[in-house]
Amino acid sequence: MGVQEREMSSSAGRRLLFLLLLSFLCFSGDDRSLNGDIAYDPMDPDGNVTIKWDFIIFDGNHYTVLVSIYNYQLYRHIEIPGWRLGWTWPKHEAIWDMRGAESTNQGDCSRFKVSTLPHCCDPSPTIIDLPLGAPYNFRTDNCCRGGVLSSLAQDPSHIQASFKMVIDSRNVTDEANPKPYNFTLGVPGYTCSNATKVAASKFKTDTERTTQALDMGSDLLILAVQGISNARDDEKYSRLKEQSSDSDGSQNPLLCTQHMCPISVHWHVKVSYKDYWRVKMTITNYNMNKNYSDWNLVLQHPNLRSLLQIFSFNYHPLLQYGSLNDTGVFWGIKHYNDMLLNYGDNGNVQSEMLLHKDTEEFTFKGGWPFPRRISFNGHDCVMPPPDLYPSLPKGYSMASSPLLPDVTVFLSTIFLSVVLVLL
């Protein structure tokens, strides 16, 4: 930074100060893209949620199954209220015991004439994670975070959730019987594949010893991928009322504004030095009662490959192919600004970043200083066309303007309603 500091300080009296402002005002919907028809995400082409069943103990009558959920997505995480794993049993099997999670409904267990009824007799159970404060004797490894899973880029140590369940030995592992089906993750926008048989998992118990799940020829693997559905124009805004309610039905009012959007991403081109330029990002929450824990912001800009320093946010580049590095994920610093609070004096997070000017392509024309794509918490924004972006005053030329006294160019702030789509 020594060269940068000298460059910046030496040009302090002759820099150009620009107030190029753009706010992305967004609401959440159920569609990944208003016009999309495939589930391919170029910013995370291999992302998925993997669910695996490992049969680890057999006592003659019951199997103990370890169910593991892995979030193999670069930047999308599973937010509160978390995953709600569901499936349908082929022959009305029962779950006799469970650790690390619980079923939402016990179901009808009257067919069992025993003193201690099964944990769940529902033919289509829904399983949820336990909360953080769950008793120790009900816990397992990688459980009890309320169904929240981090992303690979943000916190790879918390991408996994696990629970154990004890089920009937009949039917489930019999090759002649069908496998559980209709798997669901319980998170809007995700679609699960059919269960497939895979090799038994191996587990590291310590530095020297490895154990293996029972090789029953029926360990199950399910992939959950993000799907896309098309929305007609008359459907897009009919969902605005739905956006004011969380998935549990509780009301989540927004601040009354012209745009009625929960999140504003404000991109402010602040200063243009000779060899560098500085940008300020501000994310504002307009929800009156809702916070965003462990939020993240993904943006695409060709100059990210020349990012020199980021202040107050964490940063990780995505999709680096040779010299191409135009996409990155930003998130808050732990215990400092990793939670975006509800609307109010503290209902925003902000940071600045310093970028080097790539002389062969840097320009203030045509909306070039602004992002090509933005997503907040994995919700994609439909970006405006470049001709709607702020620009320098008509007739202003960077080449012809002398780098003399400070020049402040005030531009009209443009507010754009950009659709964030929840997968």
JSON list of C-alpha atoms in Angstrom, two decimals, residues 178-364:
[
{"chain": "A", "resi": 178, "resn": "PRO", "atom": "CA", "xyz": [-39.06, -49.21, -3.27]},
{"chain": "A", "resi": 179, "resn": "LYS", "atom": "CA", "xyz": [-36.95, -46.56, -1.59]},
{"chain": "A", "resi": 180, "resn": "PRO", "atom": "CA", "xyz": [-38.35, -43.51, 0.21]},
{"chain": "A", "resi": 181, "resn": "TYR", "atom": "CA", "xyz": [-39.47, -40.95, -2.35]},
{"chain": "A", "resi": 182, "resn": "ASN", "atom": "CA", "xyz": [-40.83, -37.40, -2.77]},
{"chain": "A", "resi": 183, "resn": "PHE", "atom": "CA", "xyz": [-37.87, -35.86, -0.97]},
{"chain": "A", "resi": 184, "resn": "THR", "atom": "CA", "xyz": [-38.16, -32.15, -0.20]},
{"chain": "A", "resi": 185, "resn": "LEU", "atom": "CA", "xyz": [-35.73, -29.74, 1.43]},
{"chain": "A", "resi": 186, "resn": "GLY", "atom": "CA", "xyz": [-38.47, -27.43, 2.68]},
{"chain": "A", "resi": 187, "resn": "VAL", "atom": "CA", "xyz": [-36.73, -24.31, 1.38]},
{"chain": "A", "resi": 188, "resn": "PRO", "atom": "CA", "xyz": [-38.50, -22.33, -1.37]},
{"chain": "A", "resi": 189, "resn": "GLY", "atom": "CA", "xyz": [-37.10, -22.93, -4.85]},
{"chain": "A", "resi": 190, "resn": "TYR", "atom": "CA", "xyz": [-35.25, -26.20, -4.18]},
{"chain": "A", "resi": 191, "resn": "THR", "atom": "CA", "xyz": [-36.20, -29.41, -5.98]},
{"chain": "A", "resi": 192, "resn": "CYS", "atom": "CA", "xyz": [-34.87, -32.80, -4.89]},
{"chain": "A", "resi": 193, "resn": "SER", "atom": "CA", "xyz": [-33.85, -35.65, -7.14]},
{"chain": "A", "resi": 194, "resn": "ASN", "atom": "CA", "xyz": [-34.89, -39.24, -6.60]},
{"chain": "A", "resi": 195, "resn": "ALA", "atom": "CA", "xyz": [-32.83, -41.25, -4.13]},
{"chain": "A", "resi": 196, "resn": "THR", "atom": "CA", "xyz": [-29.95, -43.21, -5.61]},
{"chain": "A", "resi": 197, "resn": "LYS", "atom": "CA", "xyz": [-27.78, -45.95, -4.10]},
{"chain": "A", "resi": 198, "resn": "VAL", "atom": "CA", "xyz": [-24.17, -45.05, -3.41]},
{"chain": "A", "resi": 199, "resn": "ALA", "atom": "CA", "xyz": [-21.16, -46.57, -1.68]},
{"chain": "A", "resi": 200, "resn": "ALA", "atom": "CA", "xyz": [-21.10, -46.60, 2.11]},
{"chain": "A", "resi": 201, "resn": "SER", "atom": "CA", "xyz": [-19.45, -43.59, 3.73]},
{"chain": "A", "resi": 202, "resn": "LYS", "atom": "CA", "xyz": [-16.25, -43.76, 5.73]},
{"chain": "A", "resi": 203, "resn": "PHE", "atom": "CA", "xyz": [-15.82, -41.80, 8.94]},
{"chain": "A", "resi": 204, "resn": "LYS", "atom": "CA", "xyz": [-12.65, -40.59, 10.65]},
{"chain": "A", "resi": 205, "resn": "THR", "atom": "CA", "xyz": [-12.96, -41.30, 14.37]},
{"chain": "A", "resi": 206, "resn": "ASP", "atom": "CA", "xyz": [-9.47, -40.04, 15.26]},
{"chain": "A", "resi": 207, "resn": "THR", "atom": "CA", "xyz": [-6.15, -39.40, 13.57]},
{"chain": "A", "resi": 208, "resn": "GLU", "atom": "CA", "xyz": [-5.51, -43.12, 13.00]},
{"chain": "A", "resi": 209, "resn": "ARG", "atom": "CA", "xyz": [-8.85, -44.96, 12.87]},
{"chain": "A", "resi": 210, "resn": "THR", "atom": "CA", "xyz": [-11.49, -44.98, 10.13]},
{"chain": "A", "resi": 211, "resn": "THR", "atom": "CA", "xyz": [-14.91, -46.63, 10.40]},
{"chain": "A", "resi": 212, "resn": "GLN", "atom": "CA", "xyz": [-17.42, -47.38, 7.68]},
{"chain": "A", "resi": 213, "resn": "ALA", "atom": "CA", "xyz": [-21.19, -47.42, 7.41]},
{"chain": "A", "resi": 214, "resn": "LEU", "atom": "CA", "xyz": [-22.88, -50.80, 6.94]},
{"chain": "A", "resi": 215, "resn": "ASP", "atom": "CA", "xyz": [-22.52, -51.97, 3.34]},
{"chain": "A", "resi": 216, "resn": "MET", "atom": "CA", "xyz": [-26.18, -52.83, 2.80]},
{"chain": "A", "resi": 217, "resn": "GLY", "atom": "CA", "xyz": [-26.10, -51.89, -0.86]},
{"chain": "A", "resi": 218, "resn": "SER", "atom": "CA", "xyz": [-28.71, -49.27, -0.13]},
{"chain": "A", "resi": 219, "resn": "ASP", "atom": "CA", "xyz": [-27.10, -46.14, 1.26]},
{"chain": "A", "resi": 220, "resn": "LEU", "atom": "CA", "xyz": [-29.12, -43.31, -0.22]},
{"chain": "A", "resi": 221, "resn": "LEU", "atom": "CA", "xyz": [-28.01, -40.09, -1.86]},
{"chain": "A", "resi": 222, "resn": "ILE", "atom": "CA", "xyz": [-30.33, -37.23, -2.79]},
{"chain": "A", "resi": 223, "resn": "LEU", "atom": "CA", "xyz": [-29.40, -33.99, -4.52]},
{"chain": "A", "resi": 224, "resn": "ALA", "atom": "CA", "xyz": [-31.39, -30.82, -4.00]},
{"chain": "A", "resi": 225, "resn": "VAL", "atom": "CA", "xyz": [-30.96, -28.23, -6.72]},
{"chain": "A", "resi": 226, "resn": "GLN", "atom": "CA", "xyz": [-32.46, -24.84, -7.29]},
{"chain": "A", "resi": 227, "resn": "GLY", "atom": "CA", "xyz": [-35.27, -24.72, -9.80]},
{"chain": "A", "resi": 228, "resn": "ILE", "atom": "CA", "xyz": [-36.75, -21.90, -11.81]},
{"chain": "A", "resi": 229, "resn": "SER", "atom": "CA", "xyz": [-40.32, -21.23, -12.75]},
{"chain": "A", "resi": 230, "resn": "ASN", "atom": "CA", "xyz": [-41.60, -18.58, -15.11]},
{"chain": "A", "resi": 231, "resn": "ALA", "atom": "CA", "xyz": [-43.78, -15.79, -13.79]},
{"chain": "A", "resi": 232, "resn": "ARG", "atom": "CA", "xyz": [-46.29, -13.93, -15.90]},
{"chain": "A", "resi": 233, "resn": "ASP", "atom": "CA", "xyz": [-46.31, -10.16, -15.64]},
{"chain": "A", "resi": 234, "resn": "ASP", "atom": "CA", "xyz": [-49.65, -10.22, -13.82]},
{"chain": "A", "resi": 235, "resn": "GLU", "atom": "CA", "xyz": [-48.18, -12.62, -11.24]},
{"chain": "A", "resi": 236, "resn": "LYS", "atom": "CA", "xyz": [-44.97, -10.77, -10.43]},
{"chain": "A", "resi": 237, "resn": "TYR", "atom": "CA", "xyz": [-46.50, -8.00, -8.39]},
{"chain": "A", "resi": 238, "resn": "SER", "atom": "CA", "xyz": [-49.43, -9.99, -7.03]},
{"chain": "A", "resi": 239, "resn": "ARG", "atom": "CA", "xyz": [-46.85, -11.55, -4.69]},
{"chain": "A", "resi": 240, "resn": "LEU", "atom": "CA", "xyz": [-45.99, -8.27, -3.00]},
{"chain": "A", "resi": 241, "resn": "LYS", "atom": "CA", "xyz": [-48.51, -8.99, -0.27]},
{"chain": "A", "resi": 242, "resn": "GLU", "atom": "CA", "xyz": [-46.98, -12.43, 0.25]},
{"chain": "A", "resi": 243, "resn": "GLN", "atom": "CA", "xyz": [-43.57, -10.87, 0.78]},
{"chain": "A", "resi": 244, "resn": "SER", "atom": "CA", "xyz": [-44.79, -9.20, 3.98]},
{"chain": "A", "resi": 245, "resn": "SER", "atom": "CA", "xyz": [-45.14, -12.63, 5.62]},
{"chain": "A", "resi": 246, "resn": "ASP", "atom": "CA", "xyz": [-42.40, -15.03, 6.60]},
{"chain": "A", "resi": 247, "resn": "SER", "atom": "CA", "xyz": [-42.58, -18.73, 5.79]},
{"chain": "A", "resi": 248, "resn": "ASP", "atom": "CA", "xyz": [-44.13, -19.45, 9.19]},
{"chain": "A", "resi": 249, "resn": "GLY", "atom": "CA", "xyz": [-47.01, -17.07, 8.44]},
{"chain": "A", "resi": 250, "resn": "SER", "atom": "CA", "xyz": [-45.90, -14.32, 10.81]},
{"chain": "A", "resi": 251, "resn": "GLN", "atom": "CA", "xyz": [-46.26, -10.78, 9.56]},
{"chain": "A", "resi": 252, "resn": "ASN", "atom": "CA", "xyz": [-43.13, -8.93, 8.52]},
{"chain": "A", "resi": 253, "resn": "PRO", "atom": "CA", "xyz": [-44.07, -5.31, 7.80]},
{"chain": "A", "resi": 254, "resn": "LEU", "atom": "CA", "xyz": [-41.92, -3.07, 5.62]},
{"chain": "A", "resi": 255, "resn": "LEU", "atom": "CA", "xyz": [-41.24, 0.61, 5.93]},
{"chain": "A", "resi": 256, "resn": "CYS", "atom": "CA", "xyz": [-43.78, 2.45, 3.78]},
{"chain": "A", "resi": 257, "resn": "THR", "atom": "CA", "xyz": [-41.81, 3.78, 0.80]},
{"chain": "A", "resi": 258, "resn": "GLN", "atom": "CA", "xyz": [-42.47, 4.44, -2.87]},
{"chain": "A", "resi": 259, "resn": "HIS", "atom": "CA", "xyz": [-40.77, 1.22, -3.84]},
{"chain": "A", "resi": 260, "resn": "MET", "atom": "CA", "xyz": [-41.97, -1.01, -0.96]},
{"chain": "A", "resi": 261, "resn": "CYS", "atom": "CA", "xyz": [-38.84, -3.15, -1.20]},
{"chain": "A", "resi": 262, "resn": "PRO", "atom": "CA", "xyz": [-37.12, -4.80, 1.80]},
{"chain": "A", "resi": 263, "resn": "ILE", "atom": "CA", "xyz": [-33.50, -4.28, 0.72]},
{"chain": "A", "resi": 264, "resn": "SER", "atom": "CA", "xyz": [-31.67, -1.37, -0.89]},
{"chain": "A", "resi": 265, "resn": "VAL", "atom": "CA", "xyz": [-28.16, -1.85, -2.28]},
{"chain": "A", "resi": 266, "resn": "HIS", "atom": "CA", "xyz": [-26.57, 1.57, -2.77]},
{"chain": "A", "resi": 267, "resn": "TRP", "atom": "CA", "xyz": [-23.51, 1.77, -5.03]},
{"chain": "A", "resi": 268, "resn": "HIS", "atom": "CA", "xyz": [-21.63, 5.06, -4.73]},
{"chain": "A", "resi": 269, "resn": "VAL", "atom": "CA", "xyz": [-18.63, 5.88, -6.92]},
{"chain": "A", "resi": 270, "resn": "LYS", "atom": "CA", "xyz": [-16.94, 8.34, -4.58]},
{"chain": "A", "resi": 271, "resn": "VAL", "atom": "CA", "xyz": [-13.49, 9.29, -5.80]},
{"chain": "A", "resi": 272, "resn": "SER", "atom": "CA", "xyz": [-11.46, 8.95, -8.98]},
{"chain": "A", "resi": 273, "resn": "TYR", "atom": "CA", "xyz": [-7.70, 9.18, -8.48]},
{"chain": "A", "resi": 274, "resn": "LYS", "atom": "CA", "xyz": [-5.16, 9.02, -11.28]},
{"chain": "A", "resi": 275, "resn": "ASP", "atom": "CA", "xyz": [-4.60, 5.27, -11.00]},
{"chain": "A", "resi": 276, "resn": "TYR", "atom": "CA", "xyz": [-7.30, 4.23, -8.53]},
{"chain": "A", "resi": 277, "resn": "TRP", "atom": "CA", "xyz": [-10.99, 4.70, -7.84]},
{"chain": "A", "resi": 278, "resn": "ARG", "atom": "CA", "xyz": [-13.03, 4.26, -4.69]},
{"chain": "A", "resi": 279, "resn": "VAL", "atom": "CA", "xyz": [-16.53, 2.85, -4.27]},
{"chain": "A", "resi": 280, "resn": "LYS", "atom": "CA", "xyz": [-18.84, 2.84, -1.26]},
{"chain": "A", "resi": 281, "resn": "MET", "atom": "CA", "xyz": [-21.49, 0.14, -0.85]},
{"chain": "A", "resi": 282, "resn": "THR", "atom": "CA", "xyz": [-24.42, 0.51, 1.54]},
{"chain": "A", "resi": 283, "resn": "ILE", "atom": "CA", "xyz": [-27.02, -2.19, 2.18]},
{"chain": "A", "resi": 284, "resn": "THR", "atom": "CA", "xyz": [-30.17, -0.93, 3.92]},
{"chain": "A", "resi": 285, "resn": "ASN", "atom": "CA", "xyz": [-32.86, -3.12, 5.48]},
{"chain": "A", "resi": 286, "resn": "TYR", "atom": "CA", "xyz": [-36.43, -1.77, 5.21]},
{"chain": "A", "resi": 287, "resn": "ASN", "atom": "CA", "xyz": [-37.97, -4.63, 7.17]},
{"chain": "A", "resi": 288, "resn": "MET", "atom": "CA", "xyz": [-39.42, -3.35, 10.42]},
{"chain": "A", "resi": 289, "resn": "ASN", "atom": "CA", "xyz": [-39.06, -6.63, 12.36]},
{"chain": "A", "resi": 290, "resn": "LYS", "atom": "CA", "xyz": [-36.66, -8.80, 10.39]},
{"chain": "A", "resi": 291, "resn": "ASN", "atom": "CA", "xyz": [-32.88, -9.04, 10.75]},
{"chain": "A", "resi": 292, "resn": "TYR", "atom": "CA", "xyz": [-30.54, -10.80, 8.32]},
{"chain": "A", "resi": 293, "resn": "SER", "atom": "CA", "xyz": [-27.95, -12.94, 10.11]},
{"chain": "A", "resi": 294, "resn": "ASP", "atom": "CA", "xyz": [-24.78, -13.83, 8.19]},
{"chain": "A", "resi": 295, "resn": "TRP", "atom": "CA", "xyz": [-25.96, -11.93, 5.12]},
{"chain": "A", "resi": 296, "resn": "ASN", "atom": "CA", "xyz": [-23.94, -11.88, 1.93]},
{"chain": "A", "resi": 297, "resn": "LEU", "atom": "CA", "xyz": [-23.79, -9.87, -1.26]},
{"chain": "A", "resi": 298, "resn": "VAL", "atom": "CA", "xyz": [-22.59, -11.22, -4.61]},
{"chain": "A", "resi": 299, "resn": "LEU", "atom": "CA", "xyz": [-21.75, -8.81, -7.39]},
{"chain": "A", "resi": 300, "resn": "GLN", "atom": "CA", "xyz": [-20.24, -9.01, -10.82]},
{"chain": "A", "resi": 301, "resn": "HIS", "atom": "CA", "xyz": [-17.97, -6.25, -12.12]},
{"chain": "A", "resi": 302, "resn": "PRO", "atom": "CA", "xyz": [-15.05, -6.47, -14.58]},
{"chain": "A", "resi": 303, "resn": "ASN", "atom": "CA", "xyz": [-12.76, -4.42, -12.33]},
{"chain": "A", "resi": 304, "resn": "LEU", "atom": "CA", "xyz": [-12.98, -6.80, -9.36]},
{"chain": "A", "resi": 305, "resn": "ARG", "atom": "CA", "xyz": [-9.85, -8.51, -10.62]},
{"chain": "A", "resi": 306, "resn": "SER", "atom": "CA", "xyz": [-8.03, -5.30, -9.66]},
{"chain": "A", "resi": 307, "resn": "LEU", "atom": "CA", "xyz": [-9.55, -4.97, -6.18]},
{"chain": "A", "resi": 308, "resn": "LEU", "atom": "CA", "xyz": [-6.79, -3.69, -3.89]},
{"chain": "A", "resi": 309, "resn": "GLN", "atom": "CA", "xyz": [-8.49, -3.29, -0.53]},
{"chain": "A", "resi": 310, "resn": "ILE", "atom": "CA", "xyz": [-11.90, -3.82, 1.02]},
{"chain": "A", "resi": 311, "resn": "PHE", "atom": "CA", "xyz": [-12.86, -2.06, 4.25]},
{"chain": "A", "resi": 312, "resn": "SER", "atom": "CA", "xyz": [-15.34, -3.45, 6.83]},
{"chain": "A", "resi": 313, "resn": "PHE", "atom": "CA", "xyz": [-16.44, -6.46, 4.73]},
{"chain": "A", "resi": 314, "resn": "ASN", "atom": "CA", "xyz": [-14.99, -9.88, 4.03]},
{"chain": "A", "resi": 315, "resn": "TYR", "atom": "CA", "xyz": [-14.43, -10.75, 0.38]},
{"chain": "A", "resi": 316, "resn": "HIS", "atom": "CA", "xyz": [-13.89, -13.94, -1.60]},
{"chain": "A", "resi": 317, "resn": "PRO", "atom": "CA", "xyz": [-13.58, -14.14, -5.41]},
{"chain": "A", "resi": 318, "resn": "LEU", "atom": "CA", "xyz": [-15.80, -16.54, -7.32]},
{"chain": "A", "resi": 319, "resn": "LEU", "atom": "CA", "xyz": [-15.28, -18.27, -10.65]},
{"chain": "A", "resi": 320, "resn": "GLN", "atom": "CA", "xyz": [-11.69, -17.44, -11.46]},
{"chain": "A", "resi": 321, "resn": "TYR", "atom": "CA", "xyz": [-10.78, -18.63, -14.95]},
{"chain": "A", "resi": 322, "resn": "GLY", "atom": "CA", "xyz": [-7.25, -17.61, -15.88]},
{"chain": "A", "resi": 323, "resn": "SER", "atom": "CA", "xyz": [-7.16, -13.83, -15.82]},
{"chain": "A", "resi": 324, "resn": "LEU", "atom": "CA", "xyz": [-10.95, -13.62, -15.58]},
{"chain": "A", "resi": 325, "resn": "ASN", "atom": "CA", "xyz": [-12.04, -12.65, -12.08]},
{"chain": "A", "resi": 326, "resn": "ASP", "atom": "CA", "xyz": [-15.15, -10.49, -12.23]},
{"chain": "A", "resi": 327, "resn": "THR", "atom": "CA", "xyz": [-17.40, -11.99, -9.55]},
{"chain": "A", "resi": 328, "resn": "GLY", "atom": "CA", "xyz": [-17.05, -11.89, -5.78]},
{"chain": "A", "resi": 329, "resn": "VAL", "atom": "CA", "xyz": [-19.00, -12.50, -2.59]},
{"chain": "A", "resi": 330, "resn": "PHE", "atom": "CA", "xyz": [-18.96, -9.98, 0.27]},
{"chain": "A", "resi": 331, "resn": "TRP", "atom": "CA", "xyz": [-20.13, -10.58, 3.83]},
{"chain": "A", "resi": 332, "resn": "GLY", "atom": "CA", "xyz": [-19.88, -8.99, 7.26]},
{"chain": "A", "resi": 333, "resn": "ILE", "atom": "CA", "xyz": [-17.14, -9.31, 9.84]},
{"chain": "A", "resi": 334, "resn": "LYS", "atom": "CA", "xyz": [-18.02, -11.62, 12.73]},
{"chain": "A", "resi": 335, "resn": "HIS", "atom": "CA", "xyz": [-19.44, -9.79, 15.77]},
{"chain": "A", "resi": 336, "resn": "TYR", "atom": "CA", "xyz": [-19.09, -6.45, 13.97]},
{"chain": "A", "resi": 337, "resn": "ASN", "atom": "CA", "xyz": [-21.48, -6.18, 11.03]},
{"chain": "A", "resi": 338, "resn": "ASP", "atom": "CA", "xyz": [-22.39, -9.79, 10.19]},
{"chain": "A", "resi": 339, "resn": "MET", "atom": "CA", "xyz": [-26.01, -9.06, 11.14]},
{"chain": "A", "resi": 340, "resn": "LEU", "atom": "CA", "xyz": [-28.07, -6.60, 9.12]},
{"chain": "A", "resi": 341, "resn": "LEU", "atom": "CA", "xyz": [-30.53, -5.22, 11.64]},
{"chain": "A", "resi": 342, "resn": "ASN", "atom": "CA", "xyz": [-34.10, -4.19, 10.96]},
{"chain": "A", "resi": 343, "resn": "TYR", "atom": "CA", "xyz": [-34.88, -0.69, 9.74]},
{"chain": "A", "resi": 344, "resn": "GLY", "atom": "CA", "xyz": [-33.62, 2.14, 11.93]},
{"chain": "A", "resi": 345, "resn": "ASP", "atom": "CA", "xyz": [-30.46, 4.06, 12.72]},
{"chain": "A", "resi": 346, "resn": "ASN", "atom": "CA", "xyz": [-28.48, 0.81, 12.70]},
{"chain": "A", "resi": 347, "resn": "GLY", "atom": "CA", "xyz": [-30.40, -0.89, 9.91]},
{"chain": "A", "resi": 348, "resn": "ASN", "atom": "CA", "xyz": [-27.62, -0.76, 7.36]},
{"chain": "A", "resi": 349, "resn": "VAL", "atom": "CA", "xyz": [-24.11, -2.05, 6.72]},
{"chain": "A", "resi": 350, "resn": "GLN", "atom": "CA", "xyz": [-21.56, -0.29, 4.55]},
{"chain": "A", "resi": 351, "resn": "SER", "atom": "CA", "xyz": [-18.05, -0.61, 3.27]},
{"chain": "A", "resi": 352, "resn": "GLU", "atom": "CA", "xyz": [-15.67, 1.00, 0.83]},
{"chain": "A", "resi": 353, "resn": "MET", "atom": "CA", "xyz": [-13.31, -0.64, -1.61]},
{"chain": "A", "resi": 354, "resn": "LEU", "atom": "CA", "xyz": [-10.32, 0.63, -3.53]},
{"chain": "A", "resi": 355, "resn": "LEU", "atom": "CA", "xyz": [-9.73, -0.62, -7.07]},
{"chain": "A", "resi": 356, "resn": "HIS", "atom": "CA", "xyz": [-6.93, -0.11, -9.55]},
{"chain": "A", "resi": 357, "resn": "LYS", "atom": "CA", "xyz": [-7.88, 1.39, -12.89]},
{"chain": "A", "resi": 358, "resn": "ASP", "atom": "CA", "xyz": [-7.29, -0.98, -15.78]},
{"chain": "A", "resi": 359, "resn": "THR", "atom": "CA", "xyz": [-6.40, 1.56, -18.43]},
{"chain": "A", "resi": 360, "resn": "GLU", "atom": "CA", "xyz": [-7.38, -0.67, -21.34]},
{"chain": "A", "resi": 361, "resn": "GLU", "atom": "CA", "xyz": [-11.03, -0.79, -20.26]},
{"chain": "A", "resi": 362, "resn": "PHE", "atom": "CA", "xyz": [-11.72, 1.69, -17.44]},
{"chain": "A", "resi": 363, "resn": "THR", "atom": "CA", "xyz": [-14.36, 4.30, -18.29]},
{"chain": "A", "resi": 364, "resn": "PHE", "atom": "CA", "xyz": [-17.19, 6.24, -16.66]}
]
